[in-house]
CSV table of C-alpha atoms and ligand atoms in Angstrom, one decimal:
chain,number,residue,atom,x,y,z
A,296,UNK,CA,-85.6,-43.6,-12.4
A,297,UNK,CA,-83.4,-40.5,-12.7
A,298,UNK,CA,-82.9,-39.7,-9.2
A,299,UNK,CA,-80.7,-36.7,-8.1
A,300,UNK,CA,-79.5,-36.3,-4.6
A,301,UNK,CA,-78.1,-33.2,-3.2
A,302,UNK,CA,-74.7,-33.5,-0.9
A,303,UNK,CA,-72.8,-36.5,-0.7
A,304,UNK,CA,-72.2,-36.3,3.2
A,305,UNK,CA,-73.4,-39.5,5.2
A,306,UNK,CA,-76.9,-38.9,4.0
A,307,UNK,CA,-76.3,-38.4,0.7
A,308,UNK,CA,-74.2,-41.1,-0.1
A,309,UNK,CA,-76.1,-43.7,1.7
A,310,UNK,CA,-79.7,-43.3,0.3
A,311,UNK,CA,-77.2,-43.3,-3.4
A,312,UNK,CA,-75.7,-46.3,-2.9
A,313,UNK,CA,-79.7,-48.0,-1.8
A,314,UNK,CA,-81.1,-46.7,-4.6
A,315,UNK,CA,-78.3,-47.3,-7.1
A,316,UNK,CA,-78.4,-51.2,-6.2
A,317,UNK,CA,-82.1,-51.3,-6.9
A,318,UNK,CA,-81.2,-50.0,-10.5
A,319,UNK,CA,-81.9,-46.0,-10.5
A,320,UNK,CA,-79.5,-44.0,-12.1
A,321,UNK,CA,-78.3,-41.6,-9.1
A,322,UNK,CA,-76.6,-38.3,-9.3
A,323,UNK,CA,-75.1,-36.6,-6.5
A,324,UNK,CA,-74.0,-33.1,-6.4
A,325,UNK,CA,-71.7,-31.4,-3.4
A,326,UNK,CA,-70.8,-28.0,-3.3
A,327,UNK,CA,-68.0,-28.6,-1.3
A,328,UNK,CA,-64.6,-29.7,-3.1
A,329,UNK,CA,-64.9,-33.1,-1.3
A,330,UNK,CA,-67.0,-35.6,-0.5
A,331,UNK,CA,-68.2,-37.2,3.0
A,332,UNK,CA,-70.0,-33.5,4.1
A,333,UNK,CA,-68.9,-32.8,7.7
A,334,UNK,CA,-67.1,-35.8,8.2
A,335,UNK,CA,-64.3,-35.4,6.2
A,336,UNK,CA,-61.1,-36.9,6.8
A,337,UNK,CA,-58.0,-35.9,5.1
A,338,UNK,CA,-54.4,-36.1,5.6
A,339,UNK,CA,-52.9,-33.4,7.1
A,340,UNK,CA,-50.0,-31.8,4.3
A,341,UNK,CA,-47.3,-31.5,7.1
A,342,UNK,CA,-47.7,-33.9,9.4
A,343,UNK,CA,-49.3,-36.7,7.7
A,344,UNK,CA,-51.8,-37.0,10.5
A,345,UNK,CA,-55.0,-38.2,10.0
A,346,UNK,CA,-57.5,-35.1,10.5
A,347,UNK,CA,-61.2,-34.6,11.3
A,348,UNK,CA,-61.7,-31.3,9.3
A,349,UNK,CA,-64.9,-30.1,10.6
A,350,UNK,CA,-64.1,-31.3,14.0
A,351,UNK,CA,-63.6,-34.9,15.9
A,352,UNK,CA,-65.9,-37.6,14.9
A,353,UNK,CA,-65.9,-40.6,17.1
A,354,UNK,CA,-68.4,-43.7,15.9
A,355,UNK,CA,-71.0,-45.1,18.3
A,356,UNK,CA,-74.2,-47.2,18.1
A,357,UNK,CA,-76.1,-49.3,19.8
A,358,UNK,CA,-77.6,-50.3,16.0
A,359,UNK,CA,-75.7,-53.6,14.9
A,360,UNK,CA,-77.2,-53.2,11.4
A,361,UNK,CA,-75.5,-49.8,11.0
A,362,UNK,CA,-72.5,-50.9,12.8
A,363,UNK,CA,-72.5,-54.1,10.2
A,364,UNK,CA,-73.3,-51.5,7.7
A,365,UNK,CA,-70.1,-49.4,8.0
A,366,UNK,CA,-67.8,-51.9,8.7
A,367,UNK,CA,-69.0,-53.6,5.2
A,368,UNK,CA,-67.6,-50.3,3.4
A,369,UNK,CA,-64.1,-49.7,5.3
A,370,UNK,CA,-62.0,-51.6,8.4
A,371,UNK,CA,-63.0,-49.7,12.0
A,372,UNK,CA,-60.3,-50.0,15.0
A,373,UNK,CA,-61.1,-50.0,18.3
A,374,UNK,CA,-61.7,-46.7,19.9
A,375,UNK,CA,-62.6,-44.9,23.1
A,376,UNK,CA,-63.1,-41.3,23.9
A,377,UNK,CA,-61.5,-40.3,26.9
A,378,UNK,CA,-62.1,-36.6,27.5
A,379,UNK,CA,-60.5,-34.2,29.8
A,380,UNK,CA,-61.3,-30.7,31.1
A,381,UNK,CA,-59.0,-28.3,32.4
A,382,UNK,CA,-60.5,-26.2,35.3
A,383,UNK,CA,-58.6,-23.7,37.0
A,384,UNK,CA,-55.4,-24.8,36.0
A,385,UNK,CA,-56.1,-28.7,37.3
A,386,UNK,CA,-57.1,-31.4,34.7
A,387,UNK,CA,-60.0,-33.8,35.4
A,388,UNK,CA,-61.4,-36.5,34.0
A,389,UNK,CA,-64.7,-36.0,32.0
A,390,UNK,CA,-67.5,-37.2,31.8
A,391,UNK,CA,-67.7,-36.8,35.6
A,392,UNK,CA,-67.0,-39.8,37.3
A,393,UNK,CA,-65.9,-41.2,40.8
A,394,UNK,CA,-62.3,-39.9,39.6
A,395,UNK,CA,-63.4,-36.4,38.7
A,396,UNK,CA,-65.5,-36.0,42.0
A,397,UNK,CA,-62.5,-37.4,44.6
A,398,UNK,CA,-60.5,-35.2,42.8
A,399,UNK,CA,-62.1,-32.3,43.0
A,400,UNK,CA,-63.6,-32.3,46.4
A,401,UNK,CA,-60.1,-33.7,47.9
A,402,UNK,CA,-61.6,-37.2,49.0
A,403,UNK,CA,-61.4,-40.8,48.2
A,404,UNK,CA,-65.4,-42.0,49.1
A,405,UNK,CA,-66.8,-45.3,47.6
A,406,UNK,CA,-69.4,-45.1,45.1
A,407,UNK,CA,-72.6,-45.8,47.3
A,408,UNK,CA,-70.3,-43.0,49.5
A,409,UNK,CA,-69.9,-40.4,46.7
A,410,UNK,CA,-73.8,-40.5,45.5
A,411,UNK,CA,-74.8,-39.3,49.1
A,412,UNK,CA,-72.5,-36.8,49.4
A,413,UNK,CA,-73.9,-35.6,46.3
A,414,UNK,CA,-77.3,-35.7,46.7
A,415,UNK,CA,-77.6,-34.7,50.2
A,416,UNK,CA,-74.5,-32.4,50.6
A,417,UNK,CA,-74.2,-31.1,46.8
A,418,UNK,CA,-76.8,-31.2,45.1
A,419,UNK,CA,-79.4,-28.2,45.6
A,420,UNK,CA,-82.6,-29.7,46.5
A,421,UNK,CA,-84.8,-26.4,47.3
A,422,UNK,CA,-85.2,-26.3,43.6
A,423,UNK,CA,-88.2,-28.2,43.2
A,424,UNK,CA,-89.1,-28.3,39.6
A,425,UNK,CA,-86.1,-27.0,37.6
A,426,UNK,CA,-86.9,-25.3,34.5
A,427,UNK,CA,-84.3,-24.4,33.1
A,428,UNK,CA,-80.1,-25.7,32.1
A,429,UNK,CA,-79.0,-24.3,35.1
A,430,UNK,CA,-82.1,-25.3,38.1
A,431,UNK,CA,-80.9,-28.7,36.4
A,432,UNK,CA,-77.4,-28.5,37.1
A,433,UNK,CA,-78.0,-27.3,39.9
A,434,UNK,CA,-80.1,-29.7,41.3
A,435,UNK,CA,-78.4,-32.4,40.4
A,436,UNK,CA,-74.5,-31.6,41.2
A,437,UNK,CA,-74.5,-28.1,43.2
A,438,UNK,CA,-72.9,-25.2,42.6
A,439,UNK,CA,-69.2,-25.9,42.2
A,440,UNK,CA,-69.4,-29.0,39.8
A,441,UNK,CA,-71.8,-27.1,38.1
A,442,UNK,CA,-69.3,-23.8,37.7
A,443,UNK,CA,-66.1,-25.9,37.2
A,444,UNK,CA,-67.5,-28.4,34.2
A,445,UNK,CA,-70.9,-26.8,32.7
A,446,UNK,CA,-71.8,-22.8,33.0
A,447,UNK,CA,-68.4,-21.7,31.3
A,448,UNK,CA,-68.5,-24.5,28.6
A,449,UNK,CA,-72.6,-23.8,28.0
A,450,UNK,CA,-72.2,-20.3,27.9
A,451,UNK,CA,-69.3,-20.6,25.4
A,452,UNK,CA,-70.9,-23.2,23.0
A,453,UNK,CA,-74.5,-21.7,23.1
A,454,UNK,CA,-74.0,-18.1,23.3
A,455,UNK,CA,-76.6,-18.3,25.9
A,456,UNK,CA,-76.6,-17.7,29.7
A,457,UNK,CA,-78.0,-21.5,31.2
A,458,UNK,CA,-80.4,-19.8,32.8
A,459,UNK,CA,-81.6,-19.7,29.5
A,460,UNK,CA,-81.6,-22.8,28.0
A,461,UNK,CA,-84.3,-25.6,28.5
A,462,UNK,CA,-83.6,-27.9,31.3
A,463,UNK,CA,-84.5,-30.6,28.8
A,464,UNK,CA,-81.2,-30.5,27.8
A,465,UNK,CA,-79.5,-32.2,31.2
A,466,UNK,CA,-82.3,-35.1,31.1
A,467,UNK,CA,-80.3,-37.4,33.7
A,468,UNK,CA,-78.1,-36.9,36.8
A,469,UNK,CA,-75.0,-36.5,34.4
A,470,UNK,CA,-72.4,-38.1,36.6
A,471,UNK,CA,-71.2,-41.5,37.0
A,472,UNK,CA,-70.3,-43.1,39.9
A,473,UNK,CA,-67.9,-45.4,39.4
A,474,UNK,CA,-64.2,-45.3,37.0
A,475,UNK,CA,-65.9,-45.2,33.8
A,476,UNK,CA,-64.2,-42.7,31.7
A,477,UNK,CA,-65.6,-43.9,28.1
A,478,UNK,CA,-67.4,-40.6,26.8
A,479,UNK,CA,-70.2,-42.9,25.3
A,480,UNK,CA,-72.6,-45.7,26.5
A,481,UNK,CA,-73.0,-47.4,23.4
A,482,UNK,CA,-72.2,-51.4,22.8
A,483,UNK,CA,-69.8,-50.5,18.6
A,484,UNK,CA,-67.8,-48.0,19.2
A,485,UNK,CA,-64.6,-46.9,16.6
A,486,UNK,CA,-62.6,-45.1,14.1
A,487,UNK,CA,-62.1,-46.1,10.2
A,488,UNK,CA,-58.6,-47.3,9.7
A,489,UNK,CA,-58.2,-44.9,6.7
A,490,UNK,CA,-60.9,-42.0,7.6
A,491,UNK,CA,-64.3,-41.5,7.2
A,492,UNK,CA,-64.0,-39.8,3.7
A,493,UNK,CA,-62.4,-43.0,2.5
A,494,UNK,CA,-65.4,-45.1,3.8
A,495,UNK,CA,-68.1,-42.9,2.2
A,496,UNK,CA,-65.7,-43.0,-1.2
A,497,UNK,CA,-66.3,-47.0,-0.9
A,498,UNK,CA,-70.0,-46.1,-0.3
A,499,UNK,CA,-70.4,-44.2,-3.6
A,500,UNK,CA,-68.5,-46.8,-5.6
A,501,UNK,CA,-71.1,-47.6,-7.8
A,502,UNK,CA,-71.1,-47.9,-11.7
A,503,UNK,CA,-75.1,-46.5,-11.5
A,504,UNK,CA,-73.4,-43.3,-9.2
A,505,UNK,CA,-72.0,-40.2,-10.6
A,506,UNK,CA,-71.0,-37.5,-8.0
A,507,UNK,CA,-70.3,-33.8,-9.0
A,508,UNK,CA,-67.8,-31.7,-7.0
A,509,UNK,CA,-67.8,-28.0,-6.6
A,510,UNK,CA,-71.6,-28.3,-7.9
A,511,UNK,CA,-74.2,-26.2,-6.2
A,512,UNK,CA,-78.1,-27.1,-6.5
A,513,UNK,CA,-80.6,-24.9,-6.7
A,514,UNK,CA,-84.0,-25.8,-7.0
A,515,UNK,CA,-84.8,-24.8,-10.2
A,516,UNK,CA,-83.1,-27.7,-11.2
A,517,UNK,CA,-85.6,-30.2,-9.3
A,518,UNK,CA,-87.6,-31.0,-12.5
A,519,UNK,CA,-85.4,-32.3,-14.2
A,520,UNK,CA,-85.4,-35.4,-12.4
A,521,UNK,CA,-88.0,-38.1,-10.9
A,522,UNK,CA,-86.9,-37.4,-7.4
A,523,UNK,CA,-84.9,-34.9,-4.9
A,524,UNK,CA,-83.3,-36.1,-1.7
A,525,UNK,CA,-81.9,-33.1,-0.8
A,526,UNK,CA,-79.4,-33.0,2.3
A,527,UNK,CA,-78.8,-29.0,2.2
A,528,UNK,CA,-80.2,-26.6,4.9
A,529,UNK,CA,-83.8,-26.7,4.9
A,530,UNK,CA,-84.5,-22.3,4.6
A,531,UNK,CA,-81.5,-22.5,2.3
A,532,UNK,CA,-83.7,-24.7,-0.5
A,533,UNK,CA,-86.2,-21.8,0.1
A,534,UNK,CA,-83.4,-19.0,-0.6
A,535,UNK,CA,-84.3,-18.3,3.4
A,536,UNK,CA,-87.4,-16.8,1.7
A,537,UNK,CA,-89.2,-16.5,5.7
A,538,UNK,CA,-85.7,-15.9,7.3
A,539,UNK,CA,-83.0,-17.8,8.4
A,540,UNK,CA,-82.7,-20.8,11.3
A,541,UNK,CA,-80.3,-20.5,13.8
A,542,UNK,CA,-77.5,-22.2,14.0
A,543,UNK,CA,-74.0,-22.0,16.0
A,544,UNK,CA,-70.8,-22.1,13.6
A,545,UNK,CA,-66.7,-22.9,14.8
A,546,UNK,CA,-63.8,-21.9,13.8
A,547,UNK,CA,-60.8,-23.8,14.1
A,548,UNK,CA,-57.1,-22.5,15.1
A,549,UNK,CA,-54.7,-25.0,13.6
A,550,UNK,CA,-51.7,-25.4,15.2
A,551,UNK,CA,-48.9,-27.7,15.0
A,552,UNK,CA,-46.5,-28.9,18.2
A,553,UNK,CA,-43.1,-31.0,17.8
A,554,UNK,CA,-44.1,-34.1,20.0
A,555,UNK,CA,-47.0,-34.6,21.8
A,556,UNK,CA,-49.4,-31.7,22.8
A,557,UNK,CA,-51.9,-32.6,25.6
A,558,UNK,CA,-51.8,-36.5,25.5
A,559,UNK,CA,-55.6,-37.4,24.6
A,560,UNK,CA,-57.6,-37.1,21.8
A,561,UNK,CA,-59.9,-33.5,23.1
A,562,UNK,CA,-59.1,-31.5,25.9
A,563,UNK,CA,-62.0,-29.4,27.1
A,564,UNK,CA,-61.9,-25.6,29.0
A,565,UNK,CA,-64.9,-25.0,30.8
A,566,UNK,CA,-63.6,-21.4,32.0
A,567,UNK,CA,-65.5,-18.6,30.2
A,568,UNK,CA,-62.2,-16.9,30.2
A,569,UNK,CA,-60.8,-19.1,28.1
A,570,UNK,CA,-62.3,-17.9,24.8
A,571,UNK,CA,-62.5,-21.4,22.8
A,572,UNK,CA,-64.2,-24.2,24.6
A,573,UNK,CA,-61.8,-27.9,23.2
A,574,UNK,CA,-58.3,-28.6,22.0
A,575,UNK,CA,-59.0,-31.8,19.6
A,576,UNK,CA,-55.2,-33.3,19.2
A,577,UNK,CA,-55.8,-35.6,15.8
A,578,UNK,CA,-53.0,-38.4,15.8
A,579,UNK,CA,-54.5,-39.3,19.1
A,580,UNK,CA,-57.9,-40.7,17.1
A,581,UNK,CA,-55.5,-42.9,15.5
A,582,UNK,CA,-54.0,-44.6,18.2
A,583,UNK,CA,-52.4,-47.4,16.0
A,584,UNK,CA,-50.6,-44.7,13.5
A,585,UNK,CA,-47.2,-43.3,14.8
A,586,UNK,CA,-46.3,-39.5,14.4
A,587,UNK,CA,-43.6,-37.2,15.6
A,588,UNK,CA,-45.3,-34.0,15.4
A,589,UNK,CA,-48.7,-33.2,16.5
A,590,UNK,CA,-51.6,-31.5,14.6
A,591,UNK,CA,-54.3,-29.9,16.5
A,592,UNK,CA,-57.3,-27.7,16.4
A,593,UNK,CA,-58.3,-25.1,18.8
A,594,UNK,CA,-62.2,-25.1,18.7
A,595,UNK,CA,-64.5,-21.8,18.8
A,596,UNK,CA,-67.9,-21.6,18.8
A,597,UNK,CA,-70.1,-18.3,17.7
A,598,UNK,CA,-73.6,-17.3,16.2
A,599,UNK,CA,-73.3,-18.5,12.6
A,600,UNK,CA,-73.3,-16.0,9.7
A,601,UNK,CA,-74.9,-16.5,6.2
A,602,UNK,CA,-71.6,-16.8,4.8
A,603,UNK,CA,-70.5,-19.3,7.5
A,604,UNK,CA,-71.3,-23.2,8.0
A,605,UNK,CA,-74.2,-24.3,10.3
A,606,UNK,CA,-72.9,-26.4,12.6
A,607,UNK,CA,-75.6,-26.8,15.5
A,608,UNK,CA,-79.1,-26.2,15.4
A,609,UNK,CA,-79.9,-23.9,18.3
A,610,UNK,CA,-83.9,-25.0,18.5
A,611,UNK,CA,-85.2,-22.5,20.5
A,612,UNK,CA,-88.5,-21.5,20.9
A,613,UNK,CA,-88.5,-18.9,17.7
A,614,UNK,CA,-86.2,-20.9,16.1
A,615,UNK,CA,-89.1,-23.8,16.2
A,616,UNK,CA,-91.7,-21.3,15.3
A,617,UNK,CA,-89.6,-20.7,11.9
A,618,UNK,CA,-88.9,-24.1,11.1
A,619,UNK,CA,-92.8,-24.7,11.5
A,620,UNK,CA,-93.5,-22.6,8.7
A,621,UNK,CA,-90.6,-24.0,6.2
A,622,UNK,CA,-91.9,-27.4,7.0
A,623,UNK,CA,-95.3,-26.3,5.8
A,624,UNK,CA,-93.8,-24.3,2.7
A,625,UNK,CA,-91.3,-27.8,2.3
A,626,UNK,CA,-94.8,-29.8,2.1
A,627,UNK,CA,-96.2,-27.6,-0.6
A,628,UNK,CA,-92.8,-29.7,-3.3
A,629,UNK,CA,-93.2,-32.5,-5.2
A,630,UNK,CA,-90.9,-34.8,-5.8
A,631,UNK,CA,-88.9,-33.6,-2.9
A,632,UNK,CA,-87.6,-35.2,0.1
A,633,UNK,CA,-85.5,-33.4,2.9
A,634,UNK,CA,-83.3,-35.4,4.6
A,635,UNK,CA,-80.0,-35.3,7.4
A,636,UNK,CA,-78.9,-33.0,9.6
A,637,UNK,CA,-79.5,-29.7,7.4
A,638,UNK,CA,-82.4,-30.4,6.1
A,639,UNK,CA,-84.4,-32.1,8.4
A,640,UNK,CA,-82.7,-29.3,11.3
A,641,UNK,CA,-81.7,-31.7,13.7
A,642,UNK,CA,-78.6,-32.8,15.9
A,643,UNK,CA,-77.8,-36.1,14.3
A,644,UNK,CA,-74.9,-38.7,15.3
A,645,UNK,CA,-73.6,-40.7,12.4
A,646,UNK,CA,-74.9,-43.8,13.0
A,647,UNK,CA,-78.6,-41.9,13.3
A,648,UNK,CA,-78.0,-40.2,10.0
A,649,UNK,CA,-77.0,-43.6,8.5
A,650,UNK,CA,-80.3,-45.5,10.6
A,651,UNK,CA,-82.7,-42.7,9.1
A,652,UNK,CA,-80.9,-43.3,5.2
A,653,UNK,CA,-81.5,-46.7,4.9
A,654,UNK,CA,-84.8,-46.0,6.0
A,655,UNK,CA,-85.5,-43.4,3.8
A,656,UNK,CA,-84.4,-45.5,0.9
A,657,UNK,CA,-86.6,-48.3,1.9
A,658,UNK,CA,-89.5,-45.8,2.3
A,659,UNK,CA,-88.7,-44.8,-1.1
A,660,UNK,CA,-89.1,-48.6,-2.5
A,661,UNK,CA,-92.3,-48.9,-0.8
A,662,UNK,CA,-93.6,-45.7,-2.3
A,663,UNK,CA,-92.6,-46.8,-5.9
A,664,UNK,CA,-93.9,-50.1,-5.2
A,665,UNK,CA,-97.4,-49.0,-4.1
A,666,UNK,CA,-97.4,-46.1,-6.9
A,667,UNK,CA,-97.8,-43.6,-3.9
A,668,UNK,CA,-96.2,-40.2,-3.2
A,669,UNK,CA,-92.7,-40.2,-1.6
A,670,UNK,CA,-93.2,-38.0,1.8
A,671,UNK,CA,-91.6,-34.7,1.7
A,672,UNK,CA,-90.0,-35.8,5.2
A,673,UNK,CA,-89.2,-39.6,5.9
A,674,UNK,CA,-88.6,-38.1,9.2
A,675,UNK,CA,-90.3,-35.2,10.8
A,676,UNK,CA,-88.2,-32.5,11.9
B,839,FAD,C1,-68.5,-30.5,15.5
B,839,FAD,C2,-69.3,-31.8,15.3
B,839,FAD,C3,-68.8,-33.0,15.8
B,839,FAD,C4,-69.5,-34.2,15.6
B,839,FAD,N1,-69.1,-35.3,16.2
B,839,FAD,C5,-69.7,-36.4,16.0
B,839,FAD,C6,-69.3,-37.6,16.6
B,839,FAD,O1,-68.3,-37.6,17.4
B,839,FAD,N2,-70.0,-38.8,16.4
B,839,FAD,C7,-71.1,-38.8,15.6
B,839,FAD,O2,-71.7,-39.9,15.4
B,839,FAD,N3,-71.5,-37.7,14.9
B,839,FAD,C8,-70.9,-36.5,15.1
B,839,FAD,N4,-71.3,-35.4,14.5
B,839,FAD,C9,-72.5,-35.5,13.6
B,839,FAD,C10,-72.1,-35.7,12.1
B,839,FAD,O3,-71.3,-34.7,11.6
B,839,FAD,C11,-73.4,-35.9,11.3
B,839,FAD,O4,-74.1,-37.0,11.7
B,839,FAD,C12,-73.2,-36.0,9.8
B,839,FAD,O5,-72.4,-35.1,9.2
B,839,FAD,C13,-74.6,-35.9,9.1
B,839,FAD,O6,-74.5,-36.2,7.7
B,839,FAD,P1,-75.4,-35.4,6.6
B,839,FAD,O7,-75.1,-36.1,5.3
B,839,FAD,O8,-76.8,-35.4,7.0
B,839,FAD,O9,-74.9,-33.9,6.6
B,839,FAD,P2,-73.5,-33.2,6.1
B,839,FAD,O10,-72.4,-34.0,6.5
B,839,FAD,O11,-73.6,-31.8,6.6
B,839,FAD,O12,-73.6,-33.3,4.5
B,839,FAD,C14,-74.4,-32.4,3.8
B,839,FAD,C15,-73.7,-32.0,2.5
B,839,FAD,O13,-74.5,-31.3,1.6
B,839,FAD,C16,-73.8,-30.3,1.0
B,839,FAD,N5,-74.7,-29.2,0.5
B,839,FAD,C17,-75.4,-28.4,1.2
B,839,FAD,N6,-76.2,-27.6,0.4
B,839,FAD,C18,-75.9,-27.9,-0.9
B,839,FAD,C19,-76.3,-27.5,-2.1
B,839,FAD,N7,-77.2,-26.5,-2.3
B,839,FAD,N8,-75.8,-28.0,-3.3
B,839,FAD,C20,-74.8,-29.0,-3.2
B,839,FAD,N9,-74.4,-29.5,-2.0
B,839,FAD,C21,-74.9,-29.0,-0.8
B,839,FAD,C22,-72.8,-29.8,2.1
B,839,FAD,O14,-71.7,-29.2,1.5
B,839,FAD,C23,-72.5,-31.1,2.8
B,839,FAD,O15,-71.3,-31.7,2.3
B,839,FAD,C24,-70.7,-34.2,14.7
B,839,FAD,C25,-71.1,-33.0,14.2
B,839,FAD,C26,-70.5,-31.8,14.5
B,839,FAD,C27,-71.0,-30.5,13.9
């Protein structure tokens, strides 16, 4: 079959290379000069630093199919976020732990020691059944953790007050109690020796793969192939026909520094009078590599413009409503399938988007296989 897939991010690329290997002649088109959609990895012209273009990308799973998956298609080094926050002019150690908590409050308690003083001294416990981001904070930390590591940083990254936000969003008591300072749980966690763009290249090395650059779809061009997978924003297929999702855009203030700049990989400022919310400080996400200088990024995050890339679906209650009725008007295609973090409007991690491609493309088998209709969604947004 002719099968055309549109952007060659993770999504893309991965359901190409599936369904190239079963024998379809696959065609990708990006709009974007490069491939590997918001991953990319390139180079950086002055420094020669490795950079994460559209932000820092670290990979973790608990999926040992995906993690075999990836490290089939490029060498991954070990790897481990450690984040700090700077809070009134003091650094800590993020995500809060046993560290972050003697440090702040001035003491040196014992874990069993620490999770008391929280809960019965801290943590505000008249709030009964929290409802929103900030009942939630508040009930599980208190007010000052609360105002030193989440209402600035919220505020800044959402645009929204936390009294505003779901308290779905806080779902466990998000402090450890102990000296773990790895950002992630996961069991695989690392960074491709040579950059992500490199890995998905190895991805779409295919003879049965042709990939376009610089080429934007639109859907009048669906018919003239057996099947769609397309990885653009969902209202955008639709020319935002019913109006636009929301979603939160950055901006990124490169900067360079002769020698080392903050001494970790991301630097957060949870202060709302600090006007961008990280400092990402790229040689440090490849730890093995040695540089002089220093390339980094200061990160800004605002209410994305049509003109501007969606970054984070914002999901709120209108912005549910909306999606509702594109998901009906999506269903109405044929030959169609939405896929990734655009079109399916979700939050996805890399080793998610890669989970839901493989399978997509083994949904797509199945369906040719049984002579049945391909699902508009392999996954429901
Ligand atoms: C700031 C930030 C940090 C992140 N950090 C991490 C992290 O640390 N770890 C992690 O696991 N995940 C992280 N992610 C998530 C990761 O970026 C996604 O999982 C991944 O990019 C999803 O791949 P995708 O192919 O679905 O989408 P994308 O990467 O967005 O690819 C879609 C592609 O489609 C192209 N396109 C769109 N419309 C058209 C059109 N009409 N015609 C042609 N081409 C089109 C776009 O240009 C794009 O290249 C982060 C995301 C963000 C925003």
């Amino acid at each position: 079959m002719n099968i055309l897939l549109v952007g060659a991010g993770l999504s893309g690329a991965v359901i190409g290379r599936e369904l190239a290997e079963d024998g379809h002649q696959v065609t990708i088109v990006e709009s974007r000069d490069h491939i590997a959609g918001n991953c990319h990895t390139e180079r950086d012209g002055e420094t020669g630093i490795m950079v994460h273009v559209y932000g820092p990308h670290i990979f973790h799973t608990d999926d040992e199919q995906v993690w075999d998956y990836v490290n089939r298609h490029t060498n991954f080094l070990p790897f481990k976020n450690r984040v700090k926050t700077t809070s009134k002019g003091t650094v800590f150690s993020l995500p809060i732990n046993l560290h972050t908590i003697n440090q702040f409050f001035g003491r040196s308690m014992r874990p069993d020691e620490a999770l008391e003083f929280i809960t019965s001294e801290q943590a505000d416990t008249s709030i009964e059944d929290p409802k929103t981001f900030e009942e939630q904070a508040l009930r599980f930390v208190g007010k000052d953790l609360y105002e030193a590591f989440f209402k600035g940083y919220t505020i800044k990254q959402w645009g929204m007050q936390p009294s505003e936000l779901p308290a779905s969003i806080l779902k466990r008591l998000p402090v450890r109690f102990n000296y773990d300072d790895n950002y992630f749980f996961h069991k695989f966690q690392g960074m491709p020796e040579e950059g992500y763009t490199k890995m998905v290249e190895k991805i779409l090395d295919h003879p049965s793969i042709t990939v376009h650059l610089n080429t934007r779809f639109t859907r009048d061009e669906a018919g003239q192939y057996d099947h769609v997978f397309y990885s653009g924003p969902l209202d955008g297929y639709f020319d935002f026909e019913l109006g636009r999702l929301g979603y939160r855009t950055l901006d990124f203030e490169r900067f360079t520094y002769d020698g080392d700049y903050q001494g970790c990989a991301v630097m957060n400022y949870g202060e709302e009078g600090v006007p961008f919310t990280r400092i990402t400080e790229h040689k440090y996400f490849s730890p093995w590599e040695e540089h002089e200088g220093s390339v980094c990024y200061r990160e800004f995050s605002r209410a994305c413009g049509p003109d501007d890339i969606p970054y984070y679906p914002i999901r709120q209650v209108d912005e549910k409503a909306l999606l509702a009725d594109y998901v009906e008007l999506a269903e109405t295609t044929k030959d169609v399938t939405f896929v990734g973090r655009l079109g399916t409007y979700r939050y996805l991690d890399m080793d998610v988007t890669i989970r839901e491609a493989l399978d997509t493309a083994d949904m797509f088998r199945k369906s040719v296989a049984d002579g049945t209709d391909m699902p508009t969604f392999a996954v429901a947004p």
